[in-house]
Amino acid sequence: MEIIEINGVNYKGKADELLSRGENDFSKIDRIVYEILDNVKRNGDKALFEYTSKFDNVILKELRVSENEIDEAVQIVGEEFIDILKEARENIESYHKKQLQDSWITNDKEGIILGQLIRPLDRVGIYAPGGKAAYPSTVLMNGIPAKVAGVNSIAMVTPPDKNGKINPYILAAAKVAGIDEIYKIGGAQSIAALAYGTKAVKPVDKIVGPGNIYVARAKRAVFGLVDIDMIAGPSEICIIADENKNPKFIAADLLSQSEHDEMASSILITTSKNLALEVEKEVKRQTMESERKEIIEKSLEDYGYIFVVRNIEEAIKISNEIAPEHLEIMIDNPFEMLSKIKNAGAIFLGEYTPEPVGDYFAGPNHTLPTSGTAKFSSPLGTYDFIKKSSLLYYSKEALENIKDKVISFSQAEGLFAHGNSIKVRF
Amino acid sequence: MEIIEINGVNYKGKADELLSRGENDFSKIDRIVYEILDNVKRNGDKALFEYTSKFDNVILKELRVSENEIDEAVQIVGEEFIDILKEARENIESYHKKQLQDSWITNDKEGIILGQLIRPLDRVGIYAPGGKAAYPSTVLMNGIPAKVAGVNSIAMVTPPDKNGKINPYILAAAKVAGIDEIYKIGGAQSIAALAYGTKAVKPVDKIVGPGNIYVARAKRAVFGLVDIDMIAGPSEICIIADENKNPKFIAADLLSQSEHDEMASSILITTSKNLALEVEKEVKRQTMESERKEIIEKSLEDYGYIFVVRNIEEAIKISNEIAPEHLEIMIDNPFEMLSKIKNAGAIFLGEYTPEPVGDYFAGPNHTLPTSGTAKFSSPLGTYDFIKKSSLLYYSKEALENIKDKVISFSQAEGLFAHGNSIKVRF
């Protein structure tokens, strides 16, 4: 990891460099994606079976995962792990229930009722990656908020392995999350199936969940016809620490992010040069012992930094500029600094709240804004699975009271039929 | 207007036809847009002045609108209209304040604090169209929710006329809405200025407001670097009416939508064949008298329909499928049908709540989901100008209690450094 002493100027360039990770020309990938989308739109299930044979190397008889397959997966995973999944579900449910909002109406003025109706989306699709990136936590974190929001039906798509099987942890998590239908479809073709619908797969209103670049570009392409969640970039952690904090803890937390992939970024911002040196040493030591050594070394080399700053205010200023996905604050009295933290996906306070506790278990969502988008985006939540409608009622008298003002306004805009819709009533 | 008697089958095709209005190949436009974005990114204000000269036919000395110009506009508009703008502001403020949500924390379990921080975006840009589509209501409807949400600074961009002037109604509305900075920049170049920043224009976190196709495509191109609002399609109204409702009112409301542009869609769904015939006659009569006759005739011809159905339930089913931007419910006891309305941007109840009352004055936002996106999108609101951060705190004891479960979970996902960040603490 590179240690950089910040003089109050040079951090901006570093922040920009981090934020532009993964900016690319996608035109080649898009051509392939558009072809797949178009083929599924025209040929439905036939195209889905063909792509599964081509990309996943398996000839399926059925796209939908059977109840038997799900029960089998639950057996394989075992009771102990099912109980952990259920406890995680309870925590995730409990947190997300607090995000729910009620519809409201108001009657501040005689004869006028205004309001806002909040309704769940009718049907949602979840993409769950297969292979090495098959994470049961992703299934919980996408499925449970939709369920809590009141979504009527939830379909999950995930690529099968070459034997036509789905990772049992994924299936068990889907069962625990209460997902209604599961299909053995991956890649851009699964996004097409969810967006356009086929004979086997009913179309959805929104598609969520992480995937590879083909999935991400396909989601972007169907956005508008259906809604999509944010398209996540590489993962990030930023740790703000003052002196006398434990370098072992800090190093372990940096590594927990770096192991995700080679593009992941891990940053420590500290007021203590001494701590910076100790963390650097500890990072090297822990990396040597790590199961995912190659990935960690590469991501730390490219996107790992230790910034030494003059004071905590400066550390927070840099962190606000980076707008990290995960922000750990390991300083004395971390709660006192909260009002200064402007941009971060999730904030972990104190020395005993390591980021992984939020990935699986605590309750808040692990789908978080990356690449600086925490400046304007939020964690996935129940608010992503509802839509609002405005409600207006005017009595005849209430409309009469304001009619001239509305007519004046419509004339100022040159929209005379707008004014006429008022005039015609009196 | 074409009258179609619905047999419960053929409405689906009509709905799909309406929803696909405006689907196009944008590759030619995108090439121009990318070139403009790139030029502004590289050459900043110089490019802005050049494009303004090229597209708006005026050589400007300053991009920013001066206080003098704003004061002059307020004079031109006159006190009476300023008062109408202020009353509209009060109504819009009052409605949008009810959308505000508080940050929260919870402490359900010993040693665990979870929460959600809600913070306004720091800086927002608003695009206001110029020329014939210069609508002061658009400035209020975009600026006031941002202001109510607590956005720190709001910049507006709008194209100048060939004399370098901005429509005085637009400037007056910006003043009333409390917009901090106004720039004489239009088209894709203004989106570039807001997204990348130049010497004259500081970059923003989010860009909102309607514009022509170049503006819309530019917004889509910079999405990710900054946030954007929905990209609105052509406007729509759907009116559900039972018998004995006033055909004059209905015809006037249909026309108020049709006059927007030739792609606008106006639909009546009624249980009464007799009312259908009367509305058809009345539409013809009112169109003849209308100032915007040509636009209305074209949009009614292409996208105006009267559906005759067997009962109100069927009417609502069709409306839910169309998911209209504006839905007027002119039936006896309209409130009783609310629970059946699933998809609509804004719902106008009863015979004295014509859609234009919502466009300017009542308080709810007039920026609404179009083209069927009300199935998953919401009106513009204060929630579009905030972002959330999750908050987590575990005490040492609380973490120790659950440590084995988190470690098991991380092992199931093959992310060993995740588990290690827990282990290293005990």
JSON list of N, CA and C in Angstrom, two decimals, chain B residues 368-420:
[
{"chain": "B", "resi": 368, "resn": "LEU", "atom": "N", "xyz": [-44.24, 13.95, -13.68]},
{"chain": "B", "resi": 368, "resn": "LEU", "atom": "CA", "xyz": [-44.86, 12.66, -13.38]},
{"chain": "B", "resi": 368, "resn": "LEU", "atom": "C", "xyz": [-44.36, 11.59, -14.34]},
{"chain": "B", "resi": 369, "resn": "PRO", "atom": "N", "xyz": [-44.42, 10.33, -13.92]},
{"chain": "B", "resi": 369, "resn": "PRO", "atom": "CA", "xyz": [-43.99, 9.24, -14.81]},
{"chain": "B", "resi": 369, "resn": "PRO", "atom": "C", "xyz": [-44.92, 9.10, -16.01]},
{"chain": "B", "resi": 370, "resn": "THR", "atom": "N", "xyz": [-44.34, 8.95, -17.20]},
{"chain": "B", "resi": 370, "resn": "THR", "atom": "CA", "xyz": [-45.09, 8.80, -18.45]},
{"chain": "B", "resi": 370, "resn": "THR", "atom": "C", "xyz": [-44.82, 7.43, -19.08]},
{"chain": "B", "resi": 371, "resn": "SER", "atom": "N", "xyz": [-45.51, 7.15, -20.19]},
{"chain": "B", "resi": 371, "resn": "SER", "atom": "CA", "xyz": [-45.27, 5.94, -21.00]},
{"chain": "B", "resi": 371, "resn": "SER", "atom": "C", "xyz": [-45.33, 4.65, -20.20]},
{"chain": "B", "resi": 372, "resn": "GLY", "atom": "N", "xyz": [-46.24, 4.58, -19.26]},
{"chain": "B", "resi": 372, "resn": "GLY", "atom": "CA", "xyz": [-46.42, 3.34, -18.51]},
{"chain": "B", "resi": 372, "resn": "GLY", "atom": "C", "xyz": [-45.48, 3.17, -17.34]},
{"chain": "B", "resi": 373, "resn": "THR", "atom": "N", "xyz": [-44.56, 4.12, -17.15]},
{"chain": "B", "resi": 373, "resn": "THR", "atom": "CA", "xyz": [-43.57, 3.98, -16.07]},
{"chain": "B", "resi": 373, "resn": "THR", "atom": "C", "xyz": [-44.17, 4.24, -14.69]},
{"chain": "B", "resi": 374, "resn": "ALA", "atom": "N", "xyz": [-45.43, 4.67, -14.64]},
{"chain": "B", "resi": 374, "resn": "ALA", "atom": "CA", "xyz": [-46.08, 4.80, -13.31]},
{"chain": "B", "resi": 374, "resn": "ALA", "atom": "C", "xyz": [-46.22, 3.42, -12.64]},
{"chain": "B", "resi": 375, "resn": "LYS", "atom": "N", "xyz": [-45.96, 2.36, -13.40]},
{"chain": "B", "resi": 375, "resn": "LYS", "atom": "CA", "xyz": [-45.94, 1.03, -12.77]},
{"chain": "B", "resi": 375, "resn": "LYS", "atom": "C", "xyz": [-44.79, 0.90, -11.78]},
{"chain": "B", "resi": 376, "resn": "PHE", "atom": "N", "xyz": [-43.74, 1.69, -11.99]},
{"chain": "B", "resi": 376, "resn": "PHE", "atom": "CA", "xyz": [-42.58, 1.57, -11.10]},
{"chain": "B", "resi": 376, "resn": "PHE", "atom": "C", "xyz": [-41.93, 2.89, -10.72]},
{"chain": "B", "resi": 377, "resn": "SER", "atom": "N", "xyz": [-42.46, 4.03, -11.25]},
{"chain": "B", "resi": 377, "resn": "SER", "atom": "CA", "xyz": [-41.85, 5.32, -10.92]},
{"chain": "B", "resi": 377, "resn": "SER", "atom": "C", "xyz": [-42.84, 6.22, -10.20]},
{"chain": "B", "resi": 378, "resn": "SER", "atom": "N", "xyz": [-42.32, 7.27, -9.61]},
{"chain": "B", "resi": 378, "resn": "SER", "atom": "CA", "xyz": [-43.10, 8.17, -8.77]},
{"chain": "B", "resi": 378, "resn": "SER", "atom": "C", "xyz": [-43.00, 9.60, -9.29]},
{"chain": "B", "resi": 379, "resn": "PRO", "atom": "N", "xyz": [-43.94, 10.46, -8.88]},
{"chain": "B", "resi": 379, "resn": "PRO", "atom": "CA", "xyz": [-43.79, 11.89, -9.18]},
{"chain": "B", "resi": 379, "resn": "PRO", "atom": "C", "xyz": [-42.47, 12.40, -8.61]},
{"chain": "B", "resi": 380, "resn": "LEU", "atom": "N", "xyz": [-41.93, 13.46, -9.20]},
{"chain": "B", "resi": 380, "resn": "LEU", "atom": "CA", "xyz": [-40.77, 14.12, -8.60]},
{"chain": "B", "resi": 380, "resn": "LEU", "atom": "C", "xyz": [-41.15, 14.58, -7.20]},
{"chain": "B", "resi": 381, "resn": "GLY", "atom": "N", "xyz": [-40.23, 14.43, -6.26]},
{"chain": "B", "resi": 381, "resn": "GLY", "atom": "CA", "xyz": [-40.54, 14.82, -4.88]},
{"chain": "B", "resi": 381, "resn": "GLY", "atom": "C", "xyz": [-39.29, 15.14, -4.11]},
{"chain": "B", "resi": 382, "resn": "THR", "atom": "N", "xyz": [-39.44, 15.52, -2.86]},
{"chain": "B", "resi": 382, "resn": "THR", "atom": "CA", "xyz": [-38.26, 15.83, -2.04]},
{"chain": "B", "resi": 382, "resn": "THR", "atom": "C", "xyz": [-37.35, 14.61, -1.93]},
{"chain": "B", "resi": 383, "resn": "TYR", "atom": "N", "xyz": [-37.96, 13.40, -2.03]},
{"chain": "B", "resi": 383, "resn": "TYR", "atom": "CA", "xyz": [-37.15, 12.17, -1.96]},
{"chain": "B", "resi": 383, "resn": "TYR", "atom": "C", "xyz": [-36.18, 12.06, -3.12]},
{"chain": "B", "resi": 384, "resn": "ASP", "atom": "N", "xyz": [-36.34, 12.86, -4.17]},
{"chain": "B", "resi": 384, "resn": "ASP", "atom": "CA", "xyz": [-35.38, 12.85, -5.27]},
{"chain": "B", "resi": 384, "resn": "ASP", "atom": "C", "xyz": [-34.17, 13.74, -5.00]},
{"chain": "B", "resi": 385, "resn": "PHE", "atom": "N", "xyz": [-34.22, 14.48, -3.91]},
{"chain": "B", "resi": 385, "resn": "PHE", "atom": "CA", "xyz": [-33.13, 15.42, -3.62]},
{"chain": "B", "resi": 385, "resn": "PHE", "atom": "C", "xyz": [-32.43, 15.10, -2.31]},
{"chain": "B", "resi": 386, "resn": "ILE", "atom": "N", "xyz": [-32.60, 13.88, -1.83]},
{"chain": "B", "resi": 386, "resn": "ILE", "atom": "CA", "xyz": [-31.89, 13.43, -0.63]},
{"chain": "B", "resi": 386, "resn": "ILE", "atom": "C", "xyz": [-31.19, 12.11, -0.95]},
{"chain": "B", "resi": 387, "resn": "LYS", "atom": "N", "xyz": [-30.26, 11.74, -0.09]},
{"chain": "B", "resi": 387, "resn": "LYS", "atom": "CA", "xyz": [-29.69, 10.41, -0.19]},
{"chain": "B", "resi": 387, "resn": "LYS", "atom": "C", "xyz": [-29.58, 9.88, 1.23]},
{"chain": "B", "resi": 388, "resn": "LYS", "atom": "N", "xyz": [-29.52, 8.58, 1.36]},
{"chain": "B", "resi": 388, "resn": "LYS", "atom": "CA", "xyz": [-29.51, 7.94, 2.67]},
{"chain": "B", "resi": 388, "resn": "LYS", "atom": "C", "xyz": [-28.18, 7.26, 2.92]},
{"chain": "B", "resi": 389, "resn": "SER", "atom": "N", "xyz": [-27.78, 7.20, 4.18]},
{"chain": "B", "resi": 389, "resn": "SER", "atom": "CA", "xyz": [-26.62, 6.40, 4.58]},
{"chain": "B", "resi": 389, "resn": "SER", "atom": "C", "xyz": [-27.07, 5.47, 5.70]},
{"chain": "B", "resi": 390, "resn": "SER", "atom": "N", "xyz": [-26.66, 4.21, 5.62]},
{"chain": "B", "resi": 390, "resn": "SER", "atom": "CA", "xyz": [-26.93, 3.29, 6.74]},
{"chain": "B", "resi": 390, "resn": "SER", "atom": "C", "xyz": [-25.92, 3.56, 7.85]},
{"chain": "B", "resi": 391, "resn": "LEU", "atom": "N", "xyz": [-26.36, 3.26, 9.08]},
{"chain": "B", "resi": 391, "resn": "LEU", "atom": "CA", "xyz": [-25.52, 3.50, 10.25]},
{"chain": "B", "resi": 391, "resn": "LEU", "atom": "C", "xyz": [-25.48, 2.22, 11.07]},
{"chain": "B", "resi": 392, "resn": "LEU", "atom": "N", "xyz": [-24.28, 1.81, 11.49]},
{"chain": "B", "resi": 392, "resn": "LEU", "atom": "CA", "xyz": [-24.15, 0.59, 12.29]},
{"chain": "B", "resi": 392, "resn": "LEU", "atom": "C", "xyz": [-23.16, 0.79, 13.41]},
{"chain": "B", "resi": 393, "resn": "TYR", "atom": "N", "xyz": [-23.54, 0.36, 14.60]},
{"chain": "B", "resi": 393, "resn": "TYR", "atom": "CA", "xyz": [-22.60, 0.33, 15.72]},
{"chain": "B", "resi": 393, "resn": "TYR", "atom": "C", "xyz": [-22.81, -0.96, 16.51]},
{"chain": "B", "resi": 394, "resn": "TYR", "atom": "N", "xyz": [-21.74, -1.72, 16.72]},
{"chain": "B", "resi": 394, "resn": "TYR", "atom": "CA", "xyz": [-21.76, -2.90, 17.60]},
{"chain": "B", "resi": 394, "resn": "TYR", "atom": "C", "xyz": [-20.76, -2.67, 18.73]},
{"chain": "B", "resi": 395, "resn": "SER", "atom": "N", "xyz": [-21.19, -3.01, 19.94]},
{"chain": "B", "resi": 395, "resn": "SER", "atom": "CA", "xyz": [-20.22, -3.03, 21.05]},
{"chain": "B", "resi": 395, "resn": "SER", "atom": "C", "xyz": [-19.40, -4.32, 20.93]},
{"chain": "B", "resi": 396, "resn": "LYS", "atom": "N", "xyz": [-18.29, -4.38, 21.66]},
{"chain": "B", "resi": 396, "resn": "LYS", "atom": "CA", "xyz": [-17.45, -5.58, 21.65]},
{"chain": "B", "resi": 396, "resn": "LYS", "atom": "C", "xyz": [-18.28, -6.82, 22.01]},
{"chain": "B", "resi": 397, "resn": "GLU", "atom": "N", "xyz": [-19.10, -6.71, 23.03]},
{"chain": "B", "resi": 397, "resn": "GLU", "atom": "CA", "xyz": [-19.90, -7.84, 23.50]},
{"chain": "B", "resi": 397, "resn": "GLU", "atom": "C", "xyz": [-20.91, -8.26, 22.42]},
{"chain": "B", "resi": 398, "resn": "ALA", "atom": "N", "xyz": [-21.55, -7.26, 21.83]},
{"chain": "B", "resi": 398, "resn": "ALA", "atom": "CA", "xyz": [-22.57, -7.56, 20.81]},
{"chain": "B", "resi": 398, "resn": "ALA", "atom": "C", "xyz": [-21.94, -8.30, 19.63]},
{"chain": "B", "resi": 399, "resn": "LEU", "atom": "N", "xyz": [-20.74, -7.88, 19.24]},
{"chain": "B", "resi": 399, "resn": "LEU", "atom": "CA", "xyz": [-20.06, -8.55, 18.13]},
{"chain": "B", "resi": 399, "resn": "LEU", "atom": "C", "xyz": [-19.67, -9.98, 18.53]},
{"chain": "B", "resi": 400, "resn": "GLU", "atom": "N", "xyz": [-19.20, -10.11, 19.76]},
{"chain": "B", "resi": 400, "resn": "GLU", "atom": "CA", "xyz": [-18.77, -11.44, 20.23]},
{"chain": "B", "resi": 400, "resn": "GLU", "atom": "C", "xyz": [-19.96, -12.42, 20.20]},
{"chain": "B", "resi": 401, "resn": "ASN", "atom": "N", "xyz": [-21.14, -11.95, 20.57]},
{"chain": "B", "resi": 401, "resn": "ASN", "atom": "CA", "xyz": [-22.34, -12.80, 20.59]},
{"chain": "B", "resi": 401, "resn": "ASN", "atom": "C", "xyz": [-22.66, -13.44, 19.23]},
{"chain": "B", "resi": 402, "resn": "ILE", "atom": "N", "xyz": [-22.37, -12.74, 18.14]},
{"chain": "B", "resi": 402, "resn": "ILE", "atom": "CA", "xyz": [-22.79, -13.23, 16.83]},
{"chain": "B", "resi": 402, "resn": "ILE", "atom": "C", "xyz": [-21.62, -13.64, 15.96]},
{"chain": "B", "resi": 403, "resn": "LYS", "atom": "N", "xyz": [-20.41, -13.59, 16.53]},
{"chain": "B", "resi": 403, "resn": "LYS", "atom": "CA", "xyz": [-19.23, -13.73, 15.68]},
{"chain": "B", "resi": 403, "resn": "LYS", "atom": "C", "xyz": [-19.20, -15.04, 14.88]},
{"chain": "B", "resi": 404, "resn": "ASP", "atom": "N", "xyz": [-19.59, -16.14, 15.51]},
{"chain": "B", "resi": 404, "resn": "ASP", "atom": "CA", "xyz": [-19.50, -17.43, 14.82]},
{"chain": "B", "resi": 404, "resn": "ASP", "atom": "C", "xyz": [-20.44, -17.49, 13.62]},
{"chain": "B", "resi": 405, "resn": "LYS", "atom": "N", "xyz": [-21.60, -16.86, 13.74]},
{"chain": "B", "resi": 405, "resn": "LYS", "atom": "CA", "xyz": [-22.56, -16.88, 12.64]},
{"chain": "B", "resi": 405, "resn": "LYS", "atom": "C", "xyz": [-22.04, -16.10, 11.44]},
{"chain": "B", "resi": 406, "resn": "VAL", "atom": "N", "xyz": [-21.45, -14.94, 11.72]},
{"chain": "B", "resi": 406, "resn": "VAL", "atom": "CA", "xyz": [-20.92, -14.15, 10.61]},
{"chain": "B", "resi": 406, "resn": "VAL", "atom": "C", "xyz": [-19.76, -14.88, 9.95]},
{"chain": "B", "resi": 407, "resn": "ILE", "atom": "N", "xyz": [-18.93, -15.52, 10.75]},
{"chain": "B", "resi": 407, "resn": "ILE", "atom": "CA", "xyz": [-17.80, -16.27, 10.19]},
{"chain": "B", "resi": 407, "resn": "ILE", "atom": "C", "xyz": [-18.30, -17.44, 9.33]},
{"chain": "B", "resi": 408, "resn": "SER", "atom": "N", "xyz": [-19.32, -18.17, 9.80]},
{"chain": "B", "resi": 408, "resn": "SER", "atom": "CA", "xyz": [-19.91, -19.26, 9.00]},
{"chain": "B", "resi": 408, "resn": "SER", "atom": "C", "xyz": [-20.41, -18.73, 7.66]},
{"chain": "B", "resi": 409, "resn": "PHE", "atom": "N", "xyz": [-21.09, -17.61, 7.72]},
{"chain": "B", "resi": 409, "resn": "PHE", "atom": "CA", "xyz": [-21.65, -17.03, 6.51]},
{"chain": "B", "resi": 409, "resn": "PHE", "atom": "C", "xyz": [-20.54, -16.69, 5.52]},
{"chain": "B", "resi": 410, "resn": "SER", "atom": "N", "xyz": [-19.47, -16.07, 6.02]},
{"chain": "B", "resi": 410, "resn": "SER", "atom": "CA", "xyz": [-18.38, -15.67, 5.12]},
{"chain": "B", "resi": 410, "resn": "SER", "atom": "C", "xyz": [-17.70, -16.89, 4.52]},
{"chain": "B", "resi": 411, "resn": "GLN", "atom": "N", "xyz": [-17.64, -17.99, 5.31]},
{"chain": "B", "resi": 411, "resn": "GLN", "atom": "CA", "xyz": [-17.03, -19.21, 4.77]},
{"chain": "B", "resi": 411, "resn": "GLN", "atom": "C", "xyz": [-17.90, -19.81, 3.67]},
{"chain": "B", "resi": 412, "resn": "ALA", "atom": "N", "xyz": [-19.23, -19.76, 3.86]},
{"chain": "B", "resi": 412, "resn": "ALA", "atom": "CA", "xyz": [-20.15, -20.27, 2.84]},
{"chain": "B", "resi": 412, "resn": "ALA", "atom": "C", "xyz": [-19.96, -19.51, 1.52]},
{"chain": "B", "resi": 413, "resn": "GLU", "atom": "N", "xyz": [-19.56, -18.26, 1.61]},
{"chain": "B", "resi": 413, "resn": "GLU", "atom": "CA", "xyz": [-19.37, -17.47, 0.40]},
{"chain": "B", "resi": 413, "resn": "GLU", "atom": "C", "xyz": [-17.92, -17.49, -0.08]},
{"chain": "B", "resi": 414, "resn": "GLY", "atom": "N", "xyz": [-17.06, -18.17, 0.64]},
{"chain": "B", "resi": 414, "resn": "GLY", "atom": "CA", "xyz": [-15.66, -18.26, 0.22]},
{"chain": "B", "resi": 414, "resn": "GLY", "atom": "C", "xyz": [-14.90, -16.96, 0.38]},
{"chain": "B", "resi": 415, "resn": "LEU", "atom": "N", "xyz": [-15.41, -16.08, 1.26]},
{"chain": "B", "resi": 415, "resn": "LEU", "atom": "CA", "xyz": [-14.73, -14.79, 1.48]},
{"chain": "B", "resi": 415, "resn": "LEU", "atom": "C", "xyz": [-14.07, -14.82, 2.86]},
{"chain": "B", "resi": 416, "resn": "PHE", "atom": "N", "xyz": [-12.87, -15.39, 2.88]},
{"chain": "B", "resi": 416, "resn": "PHE", "atom": "CA", "xyz": [-12.24, -15.70, 4.16]},
{"chain": "B", "resi": 416, "resn": "PHE", "atom": "C", "xyz": [-11.73, -14.46, 4.89]},
{"chain": "B", "resi": 417, "resn": "ALA", "atom": "N", "xyz": [-11.28, -13.45, 4.15]},
{"chain": "B", "resi": 417, "resn": "ALA", "atom": "CA", "xyz": [-10.81, -12.23, 4.81]},
{"chain": "B", "resi": 417, "resn": "ALA", "atom": "C", "xyz": [-11.98, -11.53, 5.51]},
{"chain": "B", "resi": 418, "resn": "HIS", "atom": "N", "xyz": [-13.19, -11.74, 5.00]},
{"chain": "B", "resi": 418, "resn": "HIS", "atom": "CA", "xyz": [-14.37, -11.20, 5.68]},
{"chain": "B", "resi": 418, "resn": "HIS", "atom": "C", "xyz": [-14.47, -11.81, 7.08]},
{"chain": "B", "resi": 419, "resn": "GLY", "atom": "N", "xyz": [-14.38, -13.13, 7.14]},
{"chain": "B", "resi": 419, "resn": "GLY", "atom": "CA", "xyz": [-14.45, -13.81, 8.43]},
{"chain": "B", "resi": 419, "resn": "GLY", "atom": "C", "xyz": [-13.29, -13.39, 9.33]},
{"chain": "B", "resi": 420, "resn": "ASN", "atom": "N", "xyz": [-12.12, -13.21, 8.70]},
{"chain": "B", "resi": 420, "resn": "ASN", "atom": "CA", "xyz": [-10.93, -12.87, 9.48]},
{"chain": "B", "resi": 420, "resn": "ASN", "atom": "C", "xyz": [-11.06, -11.52, 10.19]}
]
